[in-house]
């Protein structure tokens, strides 16, 4: 099916929320030590950023933290202003 303008805007807003959540979680995980008993080590440190990115994506795909709704509304408002000013 074709993407509607609302669908693309929703997708963009969710991607922004995922990026924002991932960035916040990155700072949180900086204070968490790598657990040598359950894997850990250098490998976990190397791949932790990928794990945090996926956490952010999963959180944004669910109910999220509410940022995507506001971002979507702002994007729509900006698009409407642009159309009016043209």
Tab-separated table of N, CA and C in Angstrom:
chain	number	residue	atom	x	y	z
A	1	UNK	N	0.815	-1.195	0.000
A	1	UNK	CA	0.000	0.000	0.000
A	1	UNK	C	0.861	1.262	0.000
A	2	UNK	N	0.310	2.303	-0.608
A	2	UNK	CA	1.022	3.575	-0.670
A	2	UNK	C	1.051	4.225	0.705
A	3	UNK	N	2.124	4.941	0.963
A	3	UNK	CA	2.247	5.659	2.224
A	3	UNK	C	1.473	6.964	2.137
A	4	UNK	N	0.677	7.228	3.134
A	4	UNK	CA	-0.016	8.508	3.203
A	4	UNK	C	0.911	9.522	3.852
A	5	UNK	N	0.686	10.825	3.628
A	5	UNK	CA	1.545	11.823	4.274
A	5	UNK	C	1.553	11.671	5.792
A	6	UNK	N	0.416	11.338	6.391
A	6	UNK	CA	0.356	11.141	7.837
A	6	UNK	C	1.230	9.979	8.286
A	7	UNK	N	1.275	8.927	7.470
A	7	UNK	CA	2.087	7.762	7.816
A	7	UNK	C	3.571	8.121	7.824
A	8	UNK	N	4.033	8.853	6.827
A	8	UNK	CA	5.439	9.251	6.761
A	8	UNK	C	5.793	10.166	7.929
A	9	UNK	N	4.872	11.034	8.296
A	9	UNK	CA	5.100	11.938	9.422
A	9	UNK	C	5.167	11.150	10.722
A	10	UNK	N	4.278	10.188	10.890
A	10	UNK	CA	4.308	9.335	12.079
A	10	UNK	C	5.632	8.574	12.158
A	11	UNK	N	6.079	8.047	11.037
A	11	UNK	CA	7.332	7.295	10.997
A	11	UNK	C	8.510	8.186	11.397
A	12	UNK	N	8.551	9.375	10.859
A	12	UNK	CA	9.625	10.319	11.186
A	12	UNK	C	9.616	10.661	12.668
A	13	UNK	N	8.434	10.898	13.222
A	13	UNK	CA	8.315	11.246	14.636
A	13	UNK	C	8.760	10.078	15.523
A	14	UNK	N	8.395	8.858	15.155
A	14	UNK	CA	8.805	7.677	15.934
A	14	UNK	C	10.317	7.466	15.849
A	15	UNK	N	10.892	7.696	14.658
A	15	UNK	CA	12.338	7.558	14.513
A	15	UNK	C	13.068	8.578	15.387
A	16	UNK	N	12.534	9.799	15.452
A	16	UNK	CA	13.137	10.816	16.318
A	16	UNK	C	13.056	10.378	17.777
A	17	UNK	N	11.901	9.872	18.182
A	17	UNK	CA	11.746	9.423	19.566
A	17	UNK	C	12.712	8.275	19.872
A	18	UNK	N	12.872	7.338	18.936
A	18	UNK	CA	13.801	6.228	19.133
A	18	UNK	C	15.223	6.738	19.314
A	19	UNK	N	15.615	7.719	18.496
A	19	UNK	CA	16.954	8.292	18.606
A	19	UNK	C	17.121	8.993	19.955
A	20	UNK	N	16.112	9.745	20.373
A	20	UNK	CA	16.174	10.462	21.643
A	20	UNK	C	16.290	9.482	22.818
A	21	UNK	N	15.452	8.453	22.826
A	21	UNK	CA	15.487	7.457	23.908
A	21	UNK	C	16.836	6.742	23.923
A	22	UNK	N	17.351	6.391	22.754
A	22	UNK	CA	18.652	5.725	22.677
A	22	UNK	C	19.749	6.607	23.259
A	23	UNK	N	19.705	7.885	22.953
A	23	UNK	CA	20.717	8.809	23.475
A	23	UNK	C	20.646	8.899	24.998
A	24	UNK	N	19.435	8.961	25.531
A	24	UNK	CA	19.278	9.010	26.990
A	24	UNK	C	19.755	7.710	27.644
A	25	UNK	N	19.457	6.592	27.002
A	25	UNK	CA	19.866	5.302	27.554
A	25	UNK	C	21.377	5.114	27.459
A	26	UNK	N	21.995	5.708	26.439
A	26	UNK	CA	23.449	5.634	26.320
A	26	UNK	C	24.099	6.223	27.555
A	27	UNK	N	23.612	7.370	27.993
A	27	UNK	CA	24.158	7.997	29.195
A	27	UNK	C	23.891	7.135	30.437
A	28	UNK	N	22.738	6.516	30.483
A	28	UNK	CA	22.416	5.648	31.610
A	28	UNK	C	23.370	4.443	31.658
A	29	UNK	N	23.604	3.822	30.510
A	29	UNK	CA	24.447	2.630	30.472
A	29	UNK	C	25.915	2.934	30.713
A	30	UNK	N	26.319	4.193	30.572
A	30	UNK	CA	27.709	4.543	30.872
A	30	UNK	C	28.045	4.284	32.338
A	31	UNK	N	27.039	4.286	33.196
A	31	UNK	CA	27.272	4.071	34.624
A	31	UNK	C	27.119	2.605	35.026
A	32	UNK	N	26.751	1.740	34.082
A	32	UNK	CA	26.543	0.324	34.378
A	32	UNK	C	27.802	-0.451	33.994
A	33	UNK	N	28.347	-1.147	34.966
A	33	UNK	CA	29.541	-1.957	34.715
A	33	UNK	C	29.188	-3.182	33.872
A	34	UNK	N	30.137	-3.636	33.075
A	34	UNK	CA	29.985	-4.868	32.298
A	34	UNK	C	30.091	-6.039	33.268
A	35	UNK	N	29.145	-6.981	33.168
A	35	UNK	CA	29.091	-8.120	34.081
A	35	UNK	C	29.918	-9.286	33.531
A	36	UNK	N	31.064	-9.581	34.124
A	36	UNK	CA	31.912	-10.657	33.591
A	36	UNK	C	31.327	-12.056	33.792
A	37	UNK	N	30.381	-12.235	34.713
A	37	UNK	CA	29.801	-13.554	34.979
A	37	UNK	C	28.889	-14.003	33.838
A	38	UNK	N	28.113	-13.091	33.266
A	38	UNK	CA	27.136	-13.437	32.223
A	38	UNK	C	27.571	-12.907	30.865
A	39	UNK	N	28.768	-13.156	30.466
A	39	UNK	CA	29.269	-12.687	29.176
A	39	UNK	C	30.180	-11.507	29.407
A	40	UNK	N	29.657	-10.323	29.146
A	40	UNK	CA	30.386	-9.102	29.434
A	40	UNK	C	31.681	-8.994	28.659
A	41	UNK	N	32.638	-8.400	29.297
A	41	UNK	CA	33.952	-8.252	28.699
A	41	UNK	C	33.986	-7.216	27.594
A	42	UNK	N	35.044	-7.299	26.811
A	42	UNK	CA	35.276	-6.334	25.738
A	42	UNK	C	34.185	-6.402	24.663
A	43	UNK	N	33.708	-7.620	24.375
A	43	UNK	CA	32.655	-7.784	23.358
A	43	UNK	C	31.389	-7.040	23.715
A	44	UNK	N	30.975	-7.129	24.974
A	44	UNK	CA	29.762	-6.415	25.387
A	44	UNK	C	29.955	-4.910	25.287
A	45	UNK	N	31.126	-4.445	25.672
A	45	UNK	CA	31.386	-3.018	25.567
A	45	UNK	C	31.315	-2.554	24.114
A	46	UNK	N	31.838	-3.370	23.205
A	46	UNK	CA	31.842	-3.008	21.786
A	46	UNK	C	30.434	-2.938	21.204
A	47	UNK	N	29.572	-3.878	21.591
A	47	UNK	CA	28.258	-3.984	20.971
A	47	UNK	C	27.140	-3.345	21.787
A	48	UNK	N	27.459	-2.762	22.908
A	48	UNK	CA	26.439	-2.155	23.761
A	48	UNK	C	25.679	-1.050	23.029
A	49	UNK	N	26.346	-0.264	22.207
A	49	UNK	CA	25.668	0.824	21.500
A	49	UNK	C	24.571	0.283	20.579
A	50	UNK	N	24.817	-0.879	19.950
A	50	UNK	CA	23.799	-1.485	19.096
A	50	UNK	C	22.594	-1.932	19.924
A	51	UNK	N	22.869	-2.491	21.082
A	51	UNK	CA	21.803	-2.936	21.971
A	51	UNK	C	20.958	-1.738	22.420
A	52	UNK	N	21.614	-0.649	22.779
A	52	UNK	CA	20.904	0.542	23.244
A	52	UNK	C	20.057	1.134	22.108
A	53	UNK	N	20.577	1.130	20.894
A	53	UNK	CA	19.785	1.610	19.746
A	53	UNK	C	18.521	0.775	19.569
A	54	UNK	N	18.656	-0.527	19.701
A	54	UNK	CA	17.489	-1.405	19.558
A	54	UNK	C	16.499	-1.195	20.698
A	55	UNK	N	16.996	-0.974	21.903
A	55	UNK	CA	16.094	-0.643	23.013
A	55	UNK	C	15.284	0.599	22.667
A	56	UNK	N	15.952	1.623	22.160
A	56	UNK	CA	15.259	2.862	21.797
A	56	UNK	C	14.196	2.634	20.735
A	57	UNK	N	14.518	1.829	19.723
A	57	UNK	CA	13.550	1.527	18.662
A	57	UNK	C	12.340	0.791	19.216
A	58	UNK	N	12.591	-0.186	20.087
A	58	UNK	CA	11.494	-0.965	20.655
A	58	UNK	C	10.598	-0.110	21.549
A	59	UNK	N	11.191	0.756	22.330
A	59	UNK	CA	10.397	1.646	23.193
A	59	UNK	C	9.547	2.571	22.336
A	60	UNK	N	10.115	3.122	21.268
A	60	UNK	CA	9.376	4.041	20.401
A	60	UNK	C	8.275	3.333	19.624
A	61	UNK	N	8.438	2.048	19.313
A	61	UNK	CA	7.402	1.310	18.585
A	61	UNK	C	6.196	1.000	19.464
A	62	UNK	N	6.401	0.937	20.759
A	62	UNK	CA	5.291	0.728	21.687
A	62	UNK	C	4.656	2.073	21.994
A	63	UNK	N	4.168	2.228	23.195
A	63	UNK	CA	3.572	3.520	23.551
A	63	UNK	C	4.597	4.646	23.634
A	64	UNK	N	5.876	4.294	23.719
A	64	UNK	CA	6.925	5.304	23.762
A	64	UNK	C	6.878	6.109	25.044
A	65	UNK	N	7.472	7.296	24.976
A	65	UNK	CA	7.473	8.181	26.136
A	65	UNK	C	6.715	9.468	25.854
A	66	UNK	N	6.034	9.526	24.708
A	66	UNK	CA	5.172	10.662	24.403
A	66	UNK	C	5.782	11.747	23.535
A	67	UNK	N	7.031	11.588	23.180
A	67	UNK	CA	7.678	12.614	22.363
A	67	UNK	C	7.177	12.576	20.925
A	68	UNK	N	6.964	11.384	20.387
A	68	UNK	CA	6.607	11.269	18.970
A	68	UNK	C	5.286	11.963	18.653
A	69	UNK	N	4.332	11.939	19.570
A	69	UNK	CA	3.055	12.614	19.312
A	69	UNK	C	3.264	14.114	19.133
A	70	UNK	N	4.055	14.703	19.997
A	70	UNK	CA	4.312	16.148	19.914
A	70	UNK	C	5.135	16.496	18.681
A	71	UNK	N	6.136	15.671	18.362
A	71	UNK	CA	6.951	15.903	17.164
A	71	UNK	C	6.085	15.823	15.912
A	72	UNK	N	5.207	14.808	15.850
A	72	UNK	CA	4.309	14.672	14.699
A	72	UNK	C	3.439	15.918	14.547
A	73	UNK	N	2.867	16.394	15.657
A	73	UNK	CA	2.025	17.592	15.605
A	73	UNK	C	2.807	18.808	15.121
A	74	UNK	N	4.043	18.928	15.577
A	74	UNK	CA	4.876	20.062	15.154
A	74	UNK	C	5.224	19.963	13.674
A	75	UNK	N	5.518	18.761	13.181
A	75	UNK	CA	5.822	18.586	11.762
A	75	UNK	C	4.617	18.955	10.896
A	76	UNK	N	3.443	18.520	11.301
A	76	UNK	CA	2.223	18.840	10.550
A	76	UNK	C	1.983	20.341	10.551
A	77	UNK	N	2.166	20.966	11.701
A	77	UNK	CA	1.980	22.420	11.804
A	77	UNK	C	2.969	23.161	10.898
A	78	UNK	N	4.219	22.722	10.874
A	78	UNK	CA	5.223	23.353	10.009
A	78	UNK	C	4.865	23.182	8.537
A	79	UNK	N	4.381	21.997	8.162
A	79	UNK	CA	3.988	21.758	6.779
A	79	UNK	C	2.809	22.636	6.387
A	80	UNK	N	1.850	22.800	7.284
A	80	UNK	CA	0.687	23.631	6.996
A	80	UNK	C	1.093	25.083	6.824
A	81	UNK	N	1.993	25.580	7.663
A	81	UNK	CA	2.476	26.964	7.530
A	81	UNK	C	3.200	27.164	6.206
A	82	UNK	N	3.971	26.153	5.815
A	82	UNK	CA	4.722	26.251	4.553
A	82	UNK	C	3.759	26.336	3.373
A	83	UNK	N	2.692	25.551	3.386
A	83	UNK	CA	1.707	25.568	2.302
A	83	UNK	C	1.001	26.917	2.256
A	84	UNK	N	0.655	27.463	3.416
A	84	UNK	CA	-0.040	28.749	3.473
A	84	UNK	C	0.854	29.866	2.949
A	85	UNK	N	2.134	29.817	3.253
A	85	UNK	CA	3.060	30.879	2.855
A	85	UNK	C	3.484	30.799	1.394
A	86	UNK	N	3.174	29.705	0.728
A	86	UNK	CA	3.565	29.573	-0.697
A	86	UNK	C	2.596	30.220	-1.613
